[in-house]
PDB file of C-alpha atoms in Angstrom:
ATOM      1  CA  UNK A   1     143.068 178.695 151.729  1.00 49.00           C
ATOM      2  CA  UNK A   2     140.435 181.260 152.291  1.00 50.00           C
ATOM      3  CA  UNK A   3     141.179 183.393 155.319  1.00 54.00           C
ATOM      4  CA  UNK A   4     137.683 182.751 156.683  1.00 58.00           C
ATOM      5  CA  UNK A   5     137.553 179.000 156.033  1.00 67.00           C
ATOM      6  CA  UNK A   6     138.345 176.826 158.994  1.00 80.00           C
ATOM      7  CA  UNK A   7     137.697 173.117 159.156  1.00 83.00           C
ATOM      8  CA  UNK A   8     136.029 171.545 162.153  1.00 88.00           C
ATOM      9  CA  UNK A   9     137.901 168.804 164.026  1.00 91.00           C
ATOM     10  CA  UNK A  10     138.236 165.823 161.685  1.00 92.00           C
ATOM     11  CA  UNK A  11     137.721 167.882 158.530  1.00 94.00           C
ATOM     12  CA  UNK A  12     139.795 169.703 155.957  1.00 94.00           C
ATOM     13  CA  UNK A  13     139.284 172.833 153.891  1.00 94.00           C
ATOM     14  CA  UNK A  14     140.449 172.432 150.303  1.00 95.00           C
ATOM     15  CA  UNK A  15     139.860 174.035 146.934  1.00 94.00           C
ATOM     16  CA  UNK A  16     137.930 172.261 144.226  1.00 94.00           C
ATOM     17  CA  UNK A  17     137.174 174.095 141.003  1.00 89.00           C
ATOM     18  CA  UNK A  18     138.586 177.327 142.418  1.00 91.00           C
ATOM     19  CA  UNK A  19     136.216 177.351 145.407  1.00 93.00           C
ATOM     20  CA  UNK A  20     137.086 176.397 148.986  1.00 94.00           C
ATOM     21  CA  UNK A  21     134.908 173.803 150.688  1.00 96.00           C
ATOM     22  CA  UNK A  22     134.863 171.954 153.987  1.00 96.00           C
ATOM     23  CA  UNK A  23     135.286 168.197 153.550  1.00 97.00           C
ATOM     24  CA  UNK A  24     134.318 166.104 156.564  1.00 97.00           C
ATOM     25  CA  UNK A  25     133.636 162.380 156.798  1.00 97.00           C
ATOM     26  CA  UNK A  26     131.460 161.465 159.746  1.00 96.00           C
ATOM     27  CA  UNK A  27     130.255 157.962 160.566  1.00 97.00           C
ATOM     28  CA  UNK A  28     127.052 158.391 158.568  1.00 97.00           C
ATOM     29  CA  UNK A  29     128.943 159.428 155.404  1.00 98.00           C
ATOM     30  CA  UNK A  30     131.423 156.572 155.845  1.00 98.00           C
ATOM     31  CA  UNK A  31     128.534 154.123 156.238  1.00 98.00           C
ATOM     32  CA  UNK A  32     126.835 155.484 153.113  1.00 98.00           C
ATOM     33  CA  UNK A  33     130.089 154.998 151.213  1.00 98.00           C
ATOM     34  CA  UNK A  34     130.473 151.436 152.518  1.00 98.00           C
ATOM     35  CA  UNK A  35     126.867 150.571 151.628  1.00 98.00           C
ATOM     36  CA  UNK A  36     127.524 151.521 148.011  1.00 98.00           C
ATOM     37  CA  UNK A  37     131.170 150.531 147.503  1.00 98.00           C
ATOM     38  CA  UNK A  38     133.502 148.793 149.973  1.00 97.00           C
ATOM     39  CA  UNK A  39     134.883 149.123 153.470  1.00 97.00           C
ATOM     40  CA  UNK A  40     136.575 152.381 154.357  1.00 97.00           C
ATOM     41  CA  UNK A  41     139.648 150.564 155.685  1.00 96.00           C
ATOM     42  CA  UNK A  42     140.007 148.711 152.396  1.00 97.00           C
ATOM     43  CA  UNK A  43     139.770 152.063 150.616  1.00 97.00           C
ATOM     44  CA  UNK A  44     142.412 153.484 152.998  1.00 96.00           C
ATOM     45  CA  UNK A  45     144.772 150.621 152.103  1.00 96.00           C
ATOM     46  CA  UNK A  46     144.216 151.388 148.417  1.00 96.00           C
ATOM     47  CA  UNK A  47     145.320 154.976 148.882  1.00 94.00           C
ATOM     48  CA  UNK A  48     148.718 153.753 150.055  1.00 90.00           C
ATOM     49  CA  UNK A  49     149.494 151.024 147.501  1.00 88.00           C
ATOM     50  CA  UNK A  50     148.598 148.221 149.915  1.00 91.00           C
ATOM     51  CA  UNK A  51     145.324 147.363 148.267  1.00 90.00           C
ATOM     52  CA  UNK A  52     143.054 148.034 145.298  1.00 95.00           C
ATOM     53  CA  UNK A  53     143.265 151.685 144.248  1.00 96.00           C
ATOM     54  CA  UNK A  54     140.044 153.693 144.477  1.00 97.00           C
ATOM     55  CA  UNK A  55     138.099 154.003 141.233  1.00 97.00           C
ATOM     56  CA  UNK A  56     137.036 157.372 139.869  1.00 97.00           C
ATOM     57  CA  UNK A  57     133.451 156.570 140.869  1.00 98.00           C
ATOM     58  CA  UNK A  58     134.528 155.821 144.428  1.00 98.00           C
ATOM     59  CA  UNK A  59     136.537 159.052 144.585  1.00 98.00           C
ATOM     60  CA  UNK A  60     133.674 161.142 143.243  1.00 98.00           C
ATOM     61  CA  UNK A  61     131.213 159.550 145.697  1.00 98.00           C
ATOM     62  CA  UNK A  62     133.644 159.932 148.609  1.00 98.00           C
ATOM     63  CA  UNK A  63     134.150 163.619 147.830  1.00 98.00           C
ATOM     64  CA  UNK A  64     130.391 164.175 147.511  1.00 98.00           C
ATOM     65  CA  UNK A  65     129.827 162.524 150.893  1.00 98.00           C
ATOM     66  CA  UNK A  66     132.639 164.572 152.459  1.00 98.00           C
ATOM     67  CA  UNK A  67     130.938 167.721 151.140  1.00 98.00           C
ATOM     68  CA  UNK A  68     127.690 166.568 152.780  1.00 98.00           C
ATOM     69  CA  UNK A  69     129.591 166.001 156.025  1.00 97.00           C
ATOM     70  CA  UNK A  70     130.985 169.512 155.621  1.00 96.00           C
ATOM     71  CA  UNK A  71     127.505 171.015 155.510  1.00 95.00           C
ATOM     72  CA  UNK A  72     126.294 170.785 151.896  1.00 97.00           C
ATOM     73  CA  UNK A  73     123.002 169.132 151.007  1.00 98.00           C
ATOM     74  CA  UNK A  74     123.053 166.018 148.835  1.00 98.00           C
ATOM     75  CA  UNK A  75     121.839 168.088 145.866  1.00 98.00           C
ATOM     76  CA  UNK A  76     124.520 170.765 146.383  1.00 98.00           C
ATOM     77  CA  UNK A  77     127.261 168.138 146.694  1.00 98.00           C
ATOM     78  CA  UNK A  78     126.061 166.339 143.556  1.00 97.00           C
ATOM     79  CA  UNK A  79     126.031 169.637 141.626  1.00 97.00           C
ATOM     80  CA  UNK A  80     129.610 170.438 142.708  1.00 97.00           C
ATOM     81  CA  UNK A  81     130.834 166.974 141.749  1.00 97.00           C
ATOM     82  CA  UNK A  82     128.994 166.948 138.424  1.00 97.00           C
ATOM     83  CA  UNK A  83     130.720 170.206 137.477  1.00 96.00           C
ATOM     84  CA  UNK A  84     134.134 168.526 137.853  1.00 96.00           C
ATOM     85  CA  UNK A  85     135.788 166.944 134.843  1.00 95.00           C
ATOM     86  CA  UNK A  86     138.572 164.393 134.360  1.00 95.00           C
ATOM     87  CA  UNK A  87     141.121 167.156 134.939  1.00 96.00           C
ATOM     88  CA  UNK A  88     139.836 167.385 138.546  1.00 96.00           C
ATOM     89  CA  UNK A  89     140.175 163.691 139.374  1.00 96.00           C
ATOM     90  CA  UNK A  90     143.744 163.840 140.700  1.00 96.00           C
ATOM     91  CA  UNK A  91     142.829 166.781 142.949  1.00 97.00           C
ATOM     92  CA  UNK A  92     139.737 164.895 144.111  1.00 98.00           C
ATOM     93  CA  UNK A  93     141.901 161.846 144.839  1.00 97.00           C
ATOM     94  CA  UNK A  94     144.192 163.989 147.015  1.00 97.00           C
ATOM     95  CA  UNK A  95     141.232 165.535 148.837  1.00 97.00           C
ATOM     96  CA  UNK A  96     139.714 162.083 149.385  1.00 97.00           C
ATOM     97  CA  UNK A  97     142.972 160.794 150.812  1.00 97.00           C
ATOM     98  CA  UNK A  98     143.197 163.806 153.142  1.00 96.00           C
ATOM     99  CA  UNK A  99     139.544 163.525 154.206  1.00 97.00           C
ATOM    100  CA  UNK A 100     139.876 159.856 155.142  1.00 97.00           C
ATOM    101  CA  UNK A 101     143.214 160.450 156.863  1.00 95.00           C
ATOM    102  CA  UNK A 102     141.989 163.331 159.002  1.00 95.00           C
ATOM    103  CA  UNK A 103     138.785 161.415 159.810  1.00 95.00           C
ATOM    104  CA  UNK A 104     140.932 158.583 161.206  1.00 94.00           C
ATOM    105  CA  UNK A 105     143.463 160.860 162.930  1.00 93.00           C
ATOM    106  CA  UNK A 106     141.735 164.187 163.678  1.00 91.00           C
ATOM    107  CA  UNK A 107     144.366 165.463 166.104  1.00 87.00           C
ATOM    108  CA  UNK A 108     147.251 165.315 163.611  1.00 74.00           C
ATOM    109  CA  UNK A 109     146.553 168.819 162.289  1.00 63.00           C
ATOM    110  CA  UNK A 110     146.601 170.218 165.829  1.00 63.00           C
ATOM    111  CA  UNK A 111     149.924 168.508 166.545  1.00 62.00           C
ATOM    112  CA  UNK A 112     151.488 169.915 163.360  1.00 56.00           C
ATOM    113  CA  UNK A 113     150.228 173.428 164.184  1.00 58.00           C
ATOM    114  CA  UNK A 114     151.521 173.173 167.764  1.00 60.00           C
ATOM    115  CA  UNK A 115     154.921 171.960 166.556  1.00 63.00           C
ATOM    116  CA  UNK A 116     155.110 174.801 164.010  1.00 60.00           C
ATOM    117  CA  UNK A 117     154.107 177.374 166.645  1.00 58.00           C
ATOM    118  CA  UNK A 118     156.706 175.996 169.083  1.00 61.00           C
ATOM    119  CA  UNK A 119     159.424 176.165 166.421  1.00 62.00           C
ATOM    120  CA  UNK A 120     158.435 179.748 165.560  1.00 59.00           C
ATOM    121  CA  UNK A 121     158.699 180.781 169.204  1.00 59.00           C
ATOM    122  CA  UNK A 122     162.111 179.085 169.523  1.00 64.00           C
ATOM    123  CA  UNK A 123     163.307 180.929 166.411  1.00 59.00           C
ATOM    124  CA  UNK A 124     162.170 184.259 167.824  1.00 58.00           C
ATOM    125  CA  UNK A 125     163.941 183.565 171.120  1.00 56.00           C
ATOM    126  CA  UNK A 126     167.225 182.699 169.400  1.00 57.00           C
ATOM    127  CA  UNK A 127     167.105 185.947 167.377  1.00 52.00           C
ATOM    128  CA  UNK A 128     166.631 188.117 170.479  1.00 52.00           C
TER     129      UNK A 128
END
């Protein structure tokens, strides 16, 4: 990750095409996705083998909307997505899965960081 990139609550910072971006799904982006494709919970189930897997079109649209939620304009997001080829689809799938997951459970990243920090402090105390 870029040292200066930090995701807002409910978002993630990931690399796509060698550039770091903020991906954030807010209600308005989720609703735009649902208007064009299917329900976000159905998509979520598909990510975890409990439903229909997302199509490449759904993944590309989800990533574009997450870029918009992260601060890009529609035109900027479309340009980023159009520059991605088939070799980027698996990475986009992973980013989409992370973006939906963190949108549903935004405090998970804070809990992981706190747990890691606590373990680091315990390790330092046992060394002393």
